[in-house]
mmCIF file of C-alpha atoms in Angstrom:
data_model
loop_
_atom_site.group_PDB
_atom_site.id
_atom_site.type_symbol
_atom_site.label_atom_id
_atom_site.label_comp_id
_atom_site.label_asym_id
_atom_site.label_seq_id
_atom_site.Cartn_x
_atom_site.Cartn_y
_atom_site.Cartn_z
ATOM 1 C CA MET A 1 192.639 201.617 -115.504
ATOM 2 C CA ASP A 2 196.549 202.635 -113.635
ATOM 3 C CA ARG A 3 195.116 204.014 -110.745
ATOM 4 C CA ALA A 4 194.879 202.427 -107.562
ATOM 5 C CA PRO A 5 191.916 201.093 -105.961
ATOM 6 C CA PRO A 6 190.566 203.686 -104.188
ATOM 7 C CA ASN A 7 191.572 202.204 -99.951
ATOM 8 C CA LEU A 8 188.209 201.551 -97.781
ATOM 9 C CA ASN A 9 190.064 202.830 -94.937
ATOM 10 C CA GLU A 10 190.644 205.912 -95.069
ATOM 11 C CA GLU A 11 188.093 209.100 -95.294
ATOM 12 C CA PRO A 12 186.775 210.527 -98.060
ATOM 13 C CA GLN A 13 188.570 213.983 -98.640
ATOM 14 C CA ILE A 14 185.995 217.227 -98.395
ATOM 15 C CA SER A 15 187.090 220.163 -99.156
ATOM 16 C CA GLY A 16 187.432 223.818 -97.524
ATOM 17 C CA ARG A 17 183.158 223.673 -99.215
ATOM 18 C CA ASP A 18 181.868 221.021 -98.197
ATOM 19 C CA SER A 19 183.516 220.551 -95.195
ATOM 20 C CA THR A 20 181.836 224.223 -94.110
ATOM 21 C CA SER A 21 178.215 223.045 -95.670
ATOM 22 C CA ALA A 22 178.238 220.322 -93.579
ATOM 23 C CA ASN A 23 179.195 221.783 -90.654
ATOM 24 C CA TYR A 24 176.563 223.949 -91.089
ATOM 25 C CA LYS A 25 174.212 221.269 -91.598
ATOM 26 C CA ASP A 26 175.193 219.662 -88.715
ATOM 27 C CA VAL A 27 174.721 223.111 -86.876
ATOM 28 C CA ILE A 28 170.939 223.374 -87.001
ATOM 29 C CA GLU A 29 170.062 220.337 -86.953
ATOM 30 C CA ASP A 30 171.028 220.649 -83.788
ATOM 31 C CA LEU A 31 169.253 223.296 -83.382
ATOM 32 C CA MET A 32 166.261 221.936 -84.329
ATOM 33 C CA GLN A 33 166.737 219.060 -81.886
ATOM 34 C CA SER A 34 167.618 221.807 -78.840
ATOM 35 C CA HIS A 35 164.563 224.253 -80.504
ATOM 36 C CA ASP A 36 162.264 220.618 -80.555
ATOM 37 C CA LEU A 37 163.680 219.753 -77.169
ATOM 38 C CA PHE A 38 162.396 223.381 -76.217
ATOM 39 C CA LEU A 39 159.115 223.793 -77.550
ATOM 40 C CA ASN A 40 158.165 221.107 -75.844
ATOM 41 C CA THR A 41 159.490 221.864 -72.117
ATOM 42 C CA LEU A 42 157.354 224.745 -72.481
ATOM 43 C CA LYS A 43 154.303 222.705 -74.027
ATOM 44 C CA SER A 44 154.684 220.513 -70.954
ATOM 45 C CA ARG A 45 155.137 223.840 -68.217
ATOM 46 C CA LEU A 46 151.929 225.440 -70.560
ATOM 47 C CA THR A 47 149.982 222.087 -69.307
ATOM 48 C CA LYS A 48 151.142 222.202 -65.420
ATOM 49 C CA LEU A 49 150.242 226.044 -65.696
ATOM 50 C CA GLN A 50 146.845 225.388 -67.332
ATOM 51 C CA VAL A 51 146.002 223.347 -64.520
ATOM 52 C CA ILE A 52 147.183 225.252 -61.075
ATOM 53 C CA ARG A 53 145.512 227.725 -62.716
ATOM 54 C CA HIS A 54 142.469 225.352 -62.903
ATOM 55 C CA PHE A 55 142.318 225.361 -59.289
ATOM 56 C CA TRP A 56 142.739 229.350 -59.582
ATOM 57 C CA GLU A 57 140.104 229.760 -60.760
ATOM 58 C CA ARG A 58 137.706 228.446 -59.034
ATOM 59 C CA ASN A 59 139.616 229.994 -55.580
ATOM 60 C CA ASP A 60 140.909 226.155 -54.649
ATOM 61 C CA ILE A 61 144.183 227.884 -53.276
ATOM 62 C CA LYS A 62 144.371 224.679 -51.130
ATOM 63 C CA GLY A 63 143.719 222.380 -54.903
ATOM 64 C CA ALA A 64 145.894 223.927 -56.531
ATOM 65 C CA ILE A 65 148.833 223.255 -54.298
ATOM 66 C CA ASN A 66 147.863 219.432 -53.801
ATOM 67 C CA ALA A 67 148.422 219.434 -57.764
ATOM 68 C CA LEU A 68 151.702 221.510 -57.458
ATOM 69 C CA ARG A 69 152.875 218.744 -54.495
ATOM 70 C CA LYS A 70 152.076 215.679 -57.372
ATOM 71 C CA LEU A 71 153.998 218.067 -60.678
ATOM 72 C CA PRO A 72 157.308 216.570 -60.613
ATOM 73 C CA ASP A 73 159.024 220.239 -62.777
ATOM 74 C CA TYR A 74 160.830 222.393 -59.901
ATOM 75 C CA SER A 75 159.864 225.960 -61.962
ATOM 76 C CA VAL A 76 155.987 225.353 -62.152
ATOM 77 C CA GLN A 77 156.463 225.042 -58.754
ATOM 78 C CA VAL A 78 158.647 227.737 -57.956
ATOM 79 C CA ASP A 79 156.096 229.991 -60.658
ATOM 80 C CA VAL A 80 152.721 229.236 -58.143
ATOM 81 C CA ILE A 81 155.473 230.104 -55.254
ATOM 82 C CA SER A 82 156.331 233.791 -56.770
ATOM 83 C CA VAL A 83 153.142 234.692 -56.632
ATOM 84 C CA LEU A 84 151.431 233.677 -53.987
ATOM 85 C CA MET A 85 154.172 235.642 -52.157
ATOM 86 C CA ASP A 86 152.777 238.766 -53.311
ATOM 87 C CA LYS A 87 149.433 236.935 -52.263
ATOM 88 C CA MET A 88 150.242 236.186 -48.525
ATOM 89 C CA GLU A 89 147.401 236.927 -47.268
ATOM 90 C CA ILE A 90 145.517 234.568 -48.628
ATOM 91 C CA LEU A 91 147.103 231.820 -46.589
ATOM 92 C CA ASN A 92 146.550 230.186 -43.615
ATOM 93 C CA LEU A 93 147.865 227.289 -41.420
ATOM 94 C CA ASP A 94 146.135 224.403 -43.634
ATOM 95 C CA LEU A 95 147.765 225.770 -46.769
ATOM 96 C CA PHE A 96 150.586 226.662 -45.266
ATOM 97 C CA SER A 97 151.027 222.245 -44.820
ATOM 98 C CA CYS A 98 150.273 221.863 -47.612
ATOM 99 C CA LEU A 99 152.449 224.088 -49.139
ATOM 100 C CA LEU A 100 155.682 223.158 -47.209
ATOM 101 C CA PRO A 101 156.358 219.541 -48.416
ATOM 102 C CA VAL A 102 156.677 221.588 -52.132
ATOM 103 C CA LEU A 103 159.585 223.756 -50.085
ATOM 104 C CA VAL A 104 160.735 221.564 -48.371
ATOM 105 C CA GLY A 105 161.346 219.467 -52.191
ATOM 106 C CA LEU A 106 162.569 222.874 -53.976
ATOM 107 C CA LEU A 107 166.202 223.145 -51.293
ATOM 108 C CA ASP A 108 167.231 219.986 -52.491
ATOM 109 C CA SER A 109 166.706 221.471 -56.458
ATOM 110 C CA LYS A 110 170.402 221.988 -58.191
ATOM 111 C CA MET A 111 169.429 225.829 -58.875
ATOM 112 C CA GLU A 112 170.387 228.371 -56.791
ATOM 113 C CA ARG A 113 167.085 230.193 -57.484
ATOM 114 C CA HIS A 114 164.555 227.247 -57.030
ATOM 115 C CA ALA A 115 166.077 227.164 -53.626
ATOM 116 C CA ASN A 116 166.261 231.228 -53.078
ATOM 117 C CA ILE A 117 162.495 231.331 -53.873
ATOM 118 C CA SER A 118 161.786 228.530 -51.297
ATOM 119 C CA LEU A 119 164.202 230.085 -48.257
ATOM 120 C CA GLU A 120 162.314 233.932 -48.592
ATOM 121 C CA MET A 121 158.825 232.411 -49.117
ATOM 122 C CA LEU A 122 159.734 229.974 -45.527
ATOM 123 C CA LEU A 123 160.700 232.484 -43.710
ATOM 124 C CA LYS A 124 157.560 234.677 -44.374
ATOM 125 C CA LEU A 125 155.884 232.421 -43.392
ATOM 126 C CA VAL A 126 157.959 231.206 -40.105
ATOM 127 C CA ALA A 127 157.489 234.428 -39.541
ATOM 128 C CA VAL A 128 153.783 234.812 -39.135
ATOM 129 C CA PHE A 129 152.729 230.863 -37.929
ATOM 130 C CA GLY A 130 156.075 229.570 -36.046
ATOM 131 C CA PRO A 131 155.068 231.015 -33.233
ATOM 132 C CA VAL A 132 151.810 229.531 -33.444
ATOM 133 C CA ILE A 133 152.538 226.312 -34.026
ATOM 134 C CA ARG A 134 155.945 226.582 -32.030
ATOM 135 C CA SER A 135 152.735 227.080 -29.687
ATOM 136 C CA ALA A 136 150.129 224.462 -30.286
ATOM 137 C CA VAL A 137 153.034 222.186 -30.780
ATOM 138 C CA SER A 138 154.153 222.892 -26.695
ATOM 139 C CA SER A 139 150.529 223.138 -24.851
ATOM 140 C CA PRO A 140 150.014 220.314 -22.688
ATOM 141 C CA PRO A 141 147.077 219.297 -25.400
ATOM 142 C CA VAL A 142 143.203 220.123 -24.831
ATOM 143 C CA VAL A 143 140.579 218.284 -22.397
ATOM 144 C CA GLY A 144 136.884 217.077 -23.788
ATOM 145 C CA VAL A 145 135.804 216.380 -27.056
ATOM 146 C CA ASP A 146 137.250 220.176 -29.495
ATOM 147 C CA LEU A 147 137.463 218.457 -32.970
ATOM 148 C CA HIS A 148 138.846 221.831 -34.722
ATOM 149 C CA ALA A 149 141.475 222.766 -31.743
ATOM 150 C CA GLU A 150 142.732 218.401 -32.021
ATOM 151 C CA GLN A 151 142.411 219.332 -35.721
ATOM 152 C CA ARG A 152 144.974 221.824 -35.408
ATOM 153 C CA ARG A 153 147.047 220.833 -33.271
ATOM 154 C CA GLU A 154 147.519 218.238 -35.433
ATOM 155 C CA CYS A 155 147.798 220.317 -38.486
ATOM 156 C CA CYS A 156 150.861 222.346 -36.077
ATOM 157 C CA ASN A 157 152.468 219.152 -35.792
ATOM 158 C CA GLN A 158 153.046 218.268 -39.483
ATOM 159 C CA CYS A 159 154.278 221.715 -40.018
ATOM 160 C CA PHE A 160 156.411 221.332 -36.915
ATOM 161 C CA ALA A 161 158.493 218.467 -37.700
ATOM 162 C CA GLN A 162 157.973 219.788 -41.920
ATOM 163 C CA LEU A 163 160.393 222.664 -40.227
ATOM 164 C CA GLN A 164 162.647 219.990 -37.939
ATOM 165 C CA LYS A 165 164.564 218.405 -41.682
ATOM 166 C CA ILE A 166 164.007 221.845 -43.556
ATOM 167 C CA GLN A 167 166.332 223.088 -39.986
ATOM 168 C CA GLN A 168 168.440 219.940 -40.740
ATOM 169 C CA ILE A 169 169.037 220.509 -44.249
ATOM 170 C CA LEU A 170 169.625 224.504 -43.299
ATOM 171 C CA PRO A 171 173.685 223.489 -42.857
ATOM 172 C CA ALA A 172 174.418 222.320 -46.342
ATOM 173 C CA LEU A 173 172.579 225.112 -48.350
ATOM 174 C CA ALA A 174 174.563 227.718 -45.761
ATOM 175 C CA ARG A 175 177.142 226.169 -47.340
ATOM 176 C CA ARG A 176 176.407 226.017 -51.237
ATOM 177 C CA GLY A 177 177.351 230.036 -50.294
ATOM 178 C CA GLY A 178 175.834 232.737 -52.734
ATOM 179 C CA LEU A 179 172.296 234.315 -51.468
ATOM 180 C CA LEU A 180 171.338 230.572 -50.826
ATOM 181 C CA THR A 181 174.257 231.450 -46.949
ATOM 182 C CA LYS A 182 172.617 235.091 -46.021
ATOM 183 C CA SER A 183 168.688 233.335 -46.261
ATOM 184 C CA ALA A 184 169.577 229.801 -44.629
ATOM 185 C CA LEU A 185 171.400 231.600 -41.791
ATOM 186 C CA GLU A 186 168.829 234.259 -41.145
ATOM 187 C CA LEU A 187 165.877 231.314 -41.187
ATOM 188 C CA ASN A 188 167.938 229.117 -38.623
ATOM 189 C CA LEU A 189 167.473 232.441 -37.086
ATOM 190 C CA VAL A 190 163.764 233.146 -37.318
ATOM 191 C CA LEU A 191 163.058 228.868 -36.407
ATOM 192 C CA GLN A 192 164.839 229.258 -33.815
ATOM 193 C CA ARG A 193 163.255 232.310 -31.806
ATOM 194 C CA SER A 194 159.264 231.008 -33.271
#
């Protein structure tokens, strides 16, 4: 009865053993939350990759690229582009025009790997299609009705506009340093030549 009532403003005293136990519980709880977030991220990526695979299995590469454009996940986009880099022979001018917006988007990524993969793919694609695009854009319009030539010219005009947009982004990428600088400068030279 002689004891004073506890002060409600004071924090309770915890022995060293109880403090360690409380810290472990906090760490375990944090790990479980991180684990759940990680699992959900991987499940989401798996679902997105399965969508792309669905098109790929039907040999609908254009459908796969268009689906890729609609998926706001740079990691999935980079994974698919990495596969496409090993299968350059399946790409044509039409697929290149579909892929360009994805590659432009990746250049805005904060992750160096994303921008590097984009630059690497752009270097390969511009080396192949750059002269074709430049030639089509600089040639006079076709006289008469040639729907295929008009479609090709329109596709080249769209590619040319995207490539000019990329050329404006390259100086900022070059200032980021590292491999980005080398790739950005190299792409800028290729764009100027083609």
